[in-house]
XYZ file of C-alpha atoms in Angstrom:
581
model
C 107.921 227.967 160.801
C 105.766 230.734 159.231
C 103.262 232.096 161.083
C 101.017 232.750 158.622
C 97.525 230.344 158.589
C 95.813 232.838 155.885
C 95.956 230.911 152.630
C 96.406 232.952 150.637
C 99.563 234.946 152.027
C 101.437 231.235 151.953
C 104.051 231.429 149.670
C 106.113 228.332 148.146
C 108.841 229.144 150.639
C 106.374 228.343 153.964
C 105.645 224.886 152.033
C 109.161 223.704 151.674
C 110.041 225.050 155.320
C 107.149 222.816 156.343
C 107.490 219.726 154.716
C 111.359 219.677 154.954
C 112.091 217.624 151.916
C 115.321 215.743 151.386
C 117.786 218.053 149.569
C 119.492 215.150 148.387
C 116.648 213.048 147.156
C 115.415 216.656 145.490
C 118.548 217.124 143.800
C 119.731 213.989 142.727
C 116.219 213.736 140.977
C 116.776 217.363 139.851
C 119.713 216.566 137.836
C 118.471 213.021 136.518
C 115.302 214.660 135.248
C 117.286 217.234 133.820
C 119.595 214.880 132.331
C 116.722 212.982 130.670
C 115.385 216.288 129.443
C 119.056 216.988 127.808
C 118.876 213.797 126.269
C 115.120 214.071 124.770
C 116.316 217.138 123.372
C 119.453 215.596 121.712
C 117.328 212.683 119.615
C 115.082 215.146 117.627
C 118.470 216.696 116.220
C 119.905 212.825 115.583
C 116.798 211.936 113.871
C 117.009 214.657 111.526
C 120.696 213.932 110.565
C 119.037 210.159 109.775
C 116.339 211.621 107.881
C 118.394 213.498 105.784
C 120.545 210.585 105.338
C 117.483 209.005 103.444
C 118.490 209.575 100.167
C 122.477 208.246 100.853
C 123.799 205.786 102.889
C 122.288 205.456 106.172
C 124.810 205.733 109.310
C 123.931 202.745 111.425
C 125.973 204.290 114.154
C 123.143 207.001 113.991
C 120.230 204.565 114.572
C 122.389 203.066 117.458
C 122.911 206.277 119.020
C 119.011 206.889 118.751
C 118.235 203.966 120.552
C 121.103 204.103 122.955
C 119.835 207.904 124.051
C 116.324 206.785 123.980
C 117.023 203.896 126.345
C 119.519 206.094 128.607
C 115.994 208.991 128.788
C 114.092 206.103 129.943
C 116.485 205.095 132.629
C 117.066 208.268 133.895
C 113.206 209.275 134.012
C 112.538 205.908 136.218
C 115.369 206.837 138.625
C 113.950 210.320 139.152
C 110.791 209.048 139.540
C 111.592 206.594 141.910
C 113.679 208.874 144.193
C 110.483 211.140 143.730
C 108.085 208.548 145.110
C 110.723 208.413 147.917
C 111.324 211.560 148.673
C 107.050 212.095 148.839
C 106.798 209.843 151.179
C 109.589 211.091 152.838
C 107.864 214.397 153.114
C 104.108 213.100 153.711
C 105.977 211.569 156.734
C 107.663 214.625 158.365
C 104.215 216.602 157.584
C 102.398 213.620 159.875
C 104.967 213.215 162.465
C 104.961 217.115 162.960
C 100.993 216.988 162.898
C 100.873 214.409 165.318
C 103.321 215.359 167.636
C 101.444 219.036 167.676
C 98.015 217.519 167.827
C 99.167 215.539 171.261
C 100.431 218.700 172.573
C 97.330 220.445 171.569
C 95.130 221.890 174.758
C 91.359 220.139 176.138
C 90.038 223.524 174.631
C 90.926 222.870 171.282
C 89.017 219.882 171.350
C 86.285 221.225 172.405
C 86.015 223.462 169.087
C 87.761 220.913 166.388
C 86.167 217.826 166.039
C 88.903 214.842 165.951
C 87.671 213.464 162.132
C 88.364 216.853 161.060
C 92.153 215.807 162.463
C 92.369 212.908 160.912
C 91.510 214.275 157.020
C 94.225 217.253 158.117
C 96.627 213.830 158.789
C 95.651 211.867 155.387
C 94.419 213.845 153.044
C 95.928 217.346 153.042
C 99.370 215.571 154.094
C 99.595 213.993 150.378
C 98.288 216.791 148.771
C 101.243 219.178 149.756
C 103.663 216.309 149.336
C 102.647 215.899 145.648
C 103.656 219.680 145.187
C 107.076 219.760 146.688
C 108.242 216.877 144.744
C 107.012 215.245 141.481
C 105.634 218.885 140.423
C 108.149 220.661 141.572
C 110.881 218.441 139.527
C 107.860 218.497 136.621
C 108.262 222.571 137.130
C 111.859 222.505 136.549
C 112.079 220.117 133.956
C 109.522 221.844 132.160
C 111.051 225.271 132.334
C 114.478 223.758 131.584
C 113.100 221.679 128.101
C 111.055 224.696 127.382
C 113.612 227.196 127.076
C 116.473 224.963 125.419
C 113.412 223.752 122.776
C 112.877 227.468 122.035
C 116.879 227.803 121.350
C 117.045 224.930 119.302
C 113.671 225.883 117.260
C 115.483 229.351 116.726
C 118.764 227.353 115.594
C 116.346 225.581 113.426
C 114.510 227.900 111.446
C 113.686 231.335 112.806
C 110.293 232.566 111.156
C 108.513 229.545 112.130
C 109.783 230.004 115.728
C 108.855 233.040 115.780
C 105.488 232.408 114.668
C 105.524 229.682 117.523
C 106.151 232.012 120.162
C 103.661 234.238 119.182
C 100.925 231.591 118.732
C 101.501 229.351 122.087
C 101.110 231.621 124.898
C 97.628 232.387 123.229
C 96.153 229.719 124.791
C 97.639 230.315 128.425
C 94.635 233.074 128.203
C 92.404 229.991 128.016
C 94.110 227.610 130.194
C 95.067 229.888 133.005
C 91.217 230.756 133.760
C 90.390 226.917 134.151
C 93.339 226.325 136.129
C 92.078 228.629 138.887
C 88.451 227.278 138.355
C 90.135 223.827 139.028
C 91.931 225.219 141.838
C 88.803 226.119 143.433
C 87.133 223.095 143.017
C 90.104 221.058 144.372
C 89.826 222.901 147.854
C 85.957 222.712 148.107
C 86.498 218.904 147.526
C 89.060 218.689 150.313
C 86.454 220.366 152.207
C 83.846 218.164 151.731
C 86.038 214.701 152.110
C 87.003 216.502 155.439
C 82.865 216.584 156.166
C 82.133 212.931 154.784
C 85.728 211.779 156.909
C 83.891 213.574 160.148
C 80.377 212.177 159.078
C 81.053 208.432 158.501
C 83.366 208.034 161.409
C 80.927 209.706 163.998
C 77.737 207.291 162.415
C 80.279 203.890 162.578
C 81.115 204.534 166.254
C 77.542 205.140 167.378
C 75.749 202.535 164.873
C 74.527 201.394 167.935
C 72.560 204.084 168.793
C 71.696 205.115 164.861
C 70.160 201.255 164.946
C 68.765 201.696 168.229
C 66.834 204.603 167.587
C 65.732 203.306 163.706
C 68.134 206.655 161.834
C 68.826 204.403 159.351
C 66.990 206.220 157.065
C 67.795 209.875 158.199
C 71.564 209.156 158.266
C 70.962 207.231 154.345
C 69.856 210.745 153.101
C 72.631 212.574 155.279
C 74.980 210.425 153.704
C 73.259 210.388 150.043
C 73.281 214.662 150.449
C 77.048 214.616 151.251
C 77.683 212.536 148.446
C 76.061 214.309 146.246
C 78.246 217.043 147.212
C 80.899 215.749 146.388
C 79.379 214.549 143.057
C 78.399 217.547 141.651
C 81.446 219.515 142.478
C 83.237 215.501 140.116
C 80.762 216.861 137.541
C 81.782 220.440 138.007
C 85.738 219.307 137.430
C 84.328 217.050 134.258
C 82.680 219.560 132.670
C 86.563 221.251 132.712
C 88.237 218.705 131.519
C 85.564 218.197 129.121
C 86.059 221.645 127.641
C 89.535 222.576 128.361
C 90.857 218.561 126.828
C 88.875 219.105 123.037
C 90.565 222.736 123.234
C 93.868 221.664 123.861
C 93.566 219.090 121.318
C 92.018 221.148 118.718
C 94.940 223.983 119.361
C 97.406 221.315 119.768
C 96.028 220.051 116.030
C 95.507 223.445 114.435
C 99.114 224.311 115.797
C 100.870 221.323 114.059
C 98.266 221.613 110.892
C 100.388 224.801 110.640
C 103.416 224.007 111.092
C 102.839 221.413 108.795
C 102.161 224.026 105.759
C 104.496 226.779 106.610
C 107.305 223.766 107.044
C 106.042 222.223 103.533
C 106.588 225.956 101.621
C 109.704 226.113 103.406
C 110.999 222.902 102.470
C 109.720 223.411 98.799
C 111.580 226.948 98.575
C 114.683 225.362 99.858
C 114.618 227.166 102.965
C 115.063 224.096 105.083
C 115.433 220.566 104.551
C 112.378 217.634 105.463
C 114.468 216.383 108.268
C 114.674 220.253 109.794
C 110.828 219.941 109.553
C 110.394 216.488 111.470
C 112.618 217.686 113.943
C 110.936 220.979 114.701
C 107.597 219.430 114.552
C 108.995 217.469 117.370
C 110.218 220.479 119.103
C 106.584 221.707 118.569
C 105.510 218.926 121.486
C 108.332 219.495 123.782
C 106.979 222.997 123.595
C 103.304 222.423 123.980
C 104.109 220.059 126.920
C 106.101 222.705 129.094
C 103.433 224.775 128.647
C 100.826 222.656 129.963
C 102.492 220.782 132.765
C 103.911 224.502 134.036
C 100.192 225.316 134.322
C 99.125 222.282 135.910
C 101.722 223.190 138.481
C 100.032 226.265 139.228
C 96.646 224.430 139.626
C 98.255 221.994 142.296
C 99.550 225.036 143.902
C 96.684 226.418 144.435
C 95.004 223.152 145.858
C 98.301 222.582 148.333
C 97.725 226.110 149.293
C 94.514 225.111 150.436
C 95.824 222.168 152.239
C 98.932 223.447 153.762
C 96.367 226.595 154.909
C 94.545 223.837 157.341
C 97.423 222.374 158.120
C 98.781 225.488 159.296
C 96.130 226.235 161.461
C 96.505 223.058 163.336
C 100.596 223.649 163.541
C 99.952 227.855 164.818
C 98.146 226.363 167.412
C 99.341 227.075 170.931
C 100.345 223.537 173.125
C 99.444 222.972 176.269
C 101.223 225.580 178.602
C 104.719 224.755 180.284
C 105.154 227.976 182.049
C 108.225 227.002 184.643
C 109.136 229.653 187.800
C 112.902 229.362 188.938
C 112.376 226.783 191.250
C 109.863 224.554 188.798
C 110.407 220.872 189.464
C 112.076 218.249 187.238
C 111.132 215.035 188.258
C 108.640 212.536 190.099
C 108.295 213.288 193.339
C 105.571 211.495 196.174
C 102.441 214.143 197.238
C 100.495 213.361 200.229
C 98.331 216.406 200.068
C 96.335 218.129 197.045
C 94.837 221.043 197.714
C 92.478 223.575 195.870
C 92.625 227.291 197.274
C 89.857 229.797 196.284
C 89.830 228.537 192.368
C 87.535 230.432 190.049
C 87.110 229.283 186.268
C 85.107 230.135 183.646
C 84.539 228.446 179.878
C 83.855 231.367 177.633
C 81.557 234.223 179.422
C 80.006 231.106 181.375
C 81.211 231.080 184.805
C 81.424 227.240 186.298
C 83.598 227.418 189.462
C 83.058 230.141 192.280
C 85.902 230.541 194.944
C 86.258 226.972 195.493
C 89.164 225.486 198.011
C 89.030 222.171 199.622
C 91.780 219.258 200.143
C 92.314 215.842 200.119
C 95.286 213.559 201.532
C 96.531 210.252 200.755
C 94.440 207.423 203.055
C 91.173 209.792 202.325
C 87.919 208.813 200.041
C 86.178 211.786 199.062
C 82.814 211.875 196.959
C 81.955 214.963 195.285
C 78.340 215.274 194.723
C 76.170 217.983 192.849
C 73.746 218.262 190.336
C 74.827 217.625 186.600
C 76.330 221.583 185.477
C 77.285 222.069 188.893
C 81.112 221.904 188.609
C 82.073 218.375 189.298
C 84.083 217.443 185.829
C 85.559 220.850 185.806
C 87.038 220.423 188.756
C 88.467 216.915 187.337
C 89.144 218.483 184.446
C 91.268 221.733 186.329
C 92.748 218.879 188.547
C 94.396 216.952 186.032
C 95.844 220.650 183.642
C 93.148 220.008 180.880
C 91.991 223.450 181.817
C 93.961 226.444 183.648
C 91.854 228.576 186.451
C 91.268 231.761 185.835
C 92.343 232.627 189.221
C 93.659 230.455 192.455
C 96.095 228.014 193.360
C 96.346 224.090 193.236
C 98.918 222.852 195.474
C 100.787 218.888 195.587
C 101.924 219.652 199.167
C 103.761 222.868 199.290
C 104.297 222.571 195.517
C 102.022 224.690 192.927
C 100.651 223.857 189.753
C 102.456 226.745 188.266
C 106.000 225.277 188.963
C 104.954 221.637 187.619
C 105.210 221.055 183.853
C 101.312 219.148 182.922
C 102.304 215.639 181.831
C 104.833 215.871 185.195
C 101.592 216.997 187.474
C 99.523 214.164 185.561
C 101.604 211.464 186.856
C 100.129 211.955 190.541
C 96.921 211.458 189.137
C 95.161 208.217 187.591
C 91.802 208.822 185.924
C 88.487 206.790 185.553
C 86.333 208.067 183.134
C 82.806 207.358 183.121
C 82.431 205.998 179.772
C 85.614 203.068 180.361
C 87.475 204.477 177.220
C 89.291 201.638 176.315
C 91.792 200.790 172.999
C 91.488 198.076 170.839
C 94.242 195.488 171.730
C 94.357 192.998 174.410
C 93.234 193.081 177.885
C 97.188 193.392 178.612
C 97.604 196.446 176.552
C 94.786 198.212 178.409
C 95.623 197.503 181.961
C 99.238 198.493 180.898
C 98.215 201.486 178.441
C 101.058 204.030 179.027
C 103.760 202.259 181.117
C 106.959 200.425 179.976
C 107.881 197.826 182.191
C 105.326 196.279 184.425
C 105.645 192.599 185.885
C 102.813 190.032 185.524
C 102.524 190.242 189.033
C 101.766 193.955 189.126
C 98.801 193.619 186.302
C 97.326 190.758 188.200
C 97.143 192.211 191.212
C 95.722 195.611 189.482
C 93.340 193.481 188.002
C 92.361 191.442 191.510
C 92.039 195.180 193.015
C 89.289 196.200 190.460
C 87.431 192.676 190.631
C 88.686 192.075 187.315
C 91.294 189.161 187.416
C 88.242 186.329 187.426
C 86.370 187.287 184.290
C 89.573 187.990 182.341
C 90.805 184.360 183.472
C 87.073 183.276 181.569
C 88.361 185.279 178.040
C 89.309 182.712 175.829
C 92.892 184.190 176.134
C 92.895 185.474 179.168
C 95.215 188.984 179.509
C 95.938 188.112 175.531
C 92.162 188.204 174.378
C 91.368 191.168 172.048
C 88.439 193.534 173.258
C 87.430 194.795 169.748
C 87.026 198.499 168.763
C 86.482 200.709 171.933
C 85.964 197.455 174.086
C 82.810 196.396 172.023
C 83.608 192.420 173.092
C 83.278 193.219 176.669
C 79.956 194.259 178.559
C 79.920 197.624 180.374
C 80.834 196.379 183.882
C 83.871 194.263 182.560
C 85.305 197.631 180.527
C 84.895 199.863 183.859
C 86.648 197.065 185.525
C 89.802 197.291 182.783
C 89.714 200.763 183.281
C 89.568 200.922 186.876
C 92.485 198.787 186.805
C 94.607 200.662 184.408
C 94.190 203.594 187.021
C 95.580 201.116 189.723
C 98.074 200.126 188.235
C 99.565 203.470 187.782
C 100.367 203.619 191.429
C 99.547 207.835 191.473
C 99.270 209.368 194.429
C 95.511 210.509 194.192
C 92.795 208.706 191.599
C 90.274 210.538 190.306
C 86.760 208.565 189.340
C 83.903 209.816 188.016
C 80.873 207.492 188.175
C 83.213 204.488 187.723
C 80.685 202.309 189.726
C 77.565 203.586 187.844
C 78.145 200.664 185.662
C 78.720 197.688 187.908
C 76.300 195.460 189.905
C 76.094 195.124 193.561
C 78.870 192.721 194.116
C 80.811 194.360 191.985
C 80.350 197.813 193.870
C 80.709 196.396 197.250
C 83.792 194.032 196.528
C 85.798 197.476 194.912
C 84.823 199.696 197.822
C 86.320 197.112 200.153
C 89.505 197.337 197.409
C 89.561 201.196 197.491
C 89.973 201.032 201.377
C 92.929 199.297 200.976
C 93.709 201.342 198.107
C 93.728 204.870 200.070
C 96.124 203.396 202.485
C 98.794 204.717 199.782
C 96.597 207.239 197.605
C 93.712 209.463 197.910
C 90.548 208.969 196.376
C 88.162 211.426 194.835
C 84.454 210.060 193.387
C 82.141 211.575 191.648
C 79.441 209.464 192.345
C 75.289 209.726 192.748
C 74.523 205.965 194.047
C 74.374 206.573 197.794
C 75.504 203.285 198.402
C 78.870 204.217 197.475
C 79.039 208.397 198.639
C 78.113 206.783 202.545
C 81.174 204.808 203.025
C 83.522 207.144 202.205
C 85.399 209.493 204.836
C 84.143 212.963 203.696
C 81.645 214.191 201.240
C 81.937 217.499 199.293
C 78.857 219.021 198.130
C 78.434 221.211 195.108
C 75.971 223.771 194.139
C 75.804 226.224 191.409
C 80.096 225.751 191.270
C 80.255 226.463 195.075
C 81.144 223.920 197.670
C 78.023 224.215 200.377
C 79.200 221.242 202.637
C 82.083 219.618 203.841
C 82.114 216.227 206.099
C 80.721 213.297 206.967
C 77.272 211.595 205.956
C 75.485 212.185 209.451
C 76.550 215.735 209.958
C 75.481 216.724 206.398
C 72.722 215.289 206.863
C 71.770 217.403 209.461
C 73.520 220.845 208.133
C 72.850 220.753 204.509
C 69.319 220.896 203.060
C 70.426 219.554 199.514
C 72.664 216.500 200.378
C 69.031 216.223 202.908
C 66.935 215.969 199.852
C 68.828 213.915 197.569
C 69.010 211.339 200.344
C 64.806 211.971 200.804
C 64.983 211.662 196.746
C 66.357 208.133 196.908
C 64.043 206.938 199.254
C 66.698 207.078 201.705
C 66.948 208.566 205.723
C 69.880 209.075 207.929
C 68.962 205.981 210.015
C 69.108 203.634 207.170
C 72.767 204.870 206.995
């Protein structure tokens, strides 16, 4: 793959290494196009035998061999086309199977600074804009080129002066055409631009229309919407007024041009200089000329647009993946941890430093709540945890094992992950509980599902593990979706789960009956909360405090109480003493 993600130093080369069209397919359309061109070129010359047959006997065989070659053009023109259309989507696929597989690999960080619409135009849009170039205009290029230089030859054959004339007179009005075809150009990549921005806009509004509602932005996001249409409409009006110029002067040159050929070919054929059928024949040259001219140029217009598109695309395919730095010794597969430990980690995002020397551990048969102001450090130490993020400096540890010698999605698999906002898929209960494993026995999901207080409410869908939970969930109420989620984590069977504010969303019962399951739980896996609700930091074995990204205690709920003047006030804060404990 070229390097290169300027635009403008892409050359036709970096496209066809990219999309990696079939060099069959290509061919094999190639030479059928070709072929079709050979024969379109052959009937002008057989209808001006039969022209000049007009005033003898007419050669039937002649009109039979007009129609036959006709019918044989049309054939092979469908065929090409067809393996064409094949060979795009051929290409569109390899373009989105090499996005994908890159934007998968792609690092937390990127996300951060690329929005995930903007992703999904790269995947749709761009995609089909390069694959129109490296097929159906590429063939158009070559046919093009091919009937334009054997219709020059053949005009020559036919009568020299007017040719001449021809040449002379044609590429006049590249001087016209090229100009607009940059102009077009242009316009074609701000448009991409802006679908990218409507693509970004309307999916962000759709999957918060509860809050736009909620908060009455109906209107505001009607005139954010009406001002990116517009956008869009007046760089439509911009391309019209184009085509609206560069169409009537095509037409008029295209007119003008035969008007003359018309007259020189009438005093030719009156001075005996060539016959009538010489005349229709070259004034049918005249279009295979004109044609060449114009679809070469439109090739250079969709250039220029794929440029555009394959420029984006690039920038998502330079990207660097997620690291897999391996020492020597680097491990290969799955192994059992009992003991994760952070030692003296420091991390920053940007200039902004988060973390400060931080080292603490937890084993397997240990709940641990992690407290701390919001900005403290609690996510980003998720986050470092489970390889979204690399530290800047320290070590994590799975036993004697460090993260440095663990390849990410191999270190992820001791961890299962509770998110605070129960990001679900739409599908079925099932395919939730079960989202990323391949073999798991009814048995298993149940008693996942019994774990997390779950199993009951699914049993009162209306199909059970099969009912569908809508778009992100949207059928269930927030306490059933942390439930699925917390679940899903179970079911995993890591070594350590990680849960941040997974109870903020259920009610009492709820709380108490899953922090009676997470004590049987971390019998076989450790347990790290973030949580606020007292109620559930108290009845776990240690609690970790976190202040300005520096742990500031370390232990149980009565010592801290006594040693550390912020865990102190946030139990104060709640209304709370160390006796109520």
């Amino acid at each position: 793959m070229n390097d290169n993600s300027n635009g403008s130093s892409l050359s036709f080369v970096d496209i066809i290494k990219t999309t990696k069209p079939s060099k069959i397919l290509f061919f094999s359309a190639s030479v059928l196009s070709l072929l079709g061109c050979v024969i379109s070129l052959t009937v002008p010359l057989l209808i001006e035998r039969l022209i000049d047959q007009l005033k003898s006997n007419i050669d039937i065989k002649l009109i039979v061999w007009i129609i036959a070659f006709s019918l044989l053009e049309s054939v092979a023109s469908s065929i090409s086309q067809f393996l064409l259309s094949v060979s795009a989507e051929k290409v569109i696929f390899n373009l989105r199977e090499a996005l994908w597989n890159k934007t998968l690999q792609l690092p937390m960080k990127y996300y951060q600074k690329n929005k995930s619409e903007e992703l999904v135009s790269r995947l749709t849009n761009d995609t089909t804009t390069v694959a129109s170039i490296v097929t159906d205009e590429m063939v158009d290029l070559i046919s093009s080129f091919f009937t334009l230089c054997v219709s020059i030859v053949i005009l020559l054959f036919l009568d020299i002066p007017m040719t001449l004339a021809l040449i002379i007179v044609v590429p006049l009005s590249l001087f016209i055409i090229i100009p607009f075809g940059k102009r077009f150009g242009e316009i074609a990549y701000k448009s991409q631009d802006r679908i990218s921005e409507l693509t970004m806009f309307s999916s962000q509004i759709l999957r918060n229309i509860k809050i736009v509602k909620s908060f009455g932005a109906e209107t505001k996001e009607l005139q954010s919407g009406k001002d990116k249409f517009y956008s869009l409409y007046k760089l439509g009006v911009k391309s019209s007024i184009l085509n609206a110029v560069i169409g009537p002067f095509l037409g008029t040159f295209g007119f003008l041009l035969l008007i003359s050929v018309v007259g020189l070919g009438a005093l030719r054929v009156s001075n005996g200089d060539i016959s009538i059928g010489k005349l229709v024949a070259f004034i049918i040259y005249l279009f295979q000329v004109i044609a060449p001219f114009i679809n070469i140029n439109m090739f250079f217009t969709s250039y220029q647009e794929a440029k555009g598109s394959l420029k984006r695309i690039f920038e998502i395919l330079n990207e660097d993946v997620e690291p897999d730095h391996f020492l020597t010794n680097s491990v290969k597969n799955k192994n059992s941890f009992n003991t994760l430990i952070l030692s003296h980690i420091t991390f920053s995002y940007h200039e902004e430093q988060v973390l400060k020397d931080i080292s603490f551990h937890v084993n397997k048969g240990e709940i641990v709540a992690l407290i701390g102001e919001s900005g403290a450090g609690k996510s980003t130490i998720f986050n470092l945890i489970e390889r979204f993020y690399e530290p800047q400096s320290g070590e994590m540890y799975l036993d004697h094992v460090s993260f440095r010698e663990v390849e990410p999605g191999l270190w992820r698999q001791s961890f299962s992950y509770v998110p605070q906002d129960s990001q679900l898929f739409d599908g079925t209960v099932k395919d939730n509980i079960t989202y990323g494993l391949s073999s798991v026995t009814e048995e298993e999901i149940v008693h996942a599902a019994k774990l997390a207080n779950a199993h009951d409410f699914i049993l009162a869908l209306p199909d059970g593990y099969g009912s569908e939970i809508g778009e992100y969930g949207n059928r269930l109420s927030s306490g059933q979706k942390q439930r699925i989620a917390i679940a899903r984590a179970f079911l995993r069977k890591p070594d350590f789960i990680l849960m941040d504010e997974s109870t903020a969303n259920l009610d009492s019962e709820s709380e108490y009956l899953l922090q009676d399951s997470l004590k049987h739980l971390s019998e076989h896996v450790g347990v790290i909360l973030i949580a606020h609700r007292l109620s559930t930091i108290m009845n776990t074995d240690r609690i970790l405090v976190l202040e300005n990204g520096k742990i500031t205690g370390d232990g149980k709920h009565e010592t801290l109480y006594q040693t550390n003047a912020y865990y102190r006030n946030l139990i104060q804060h709640q209304g709370m003493n160390k006796n109520q404990s």
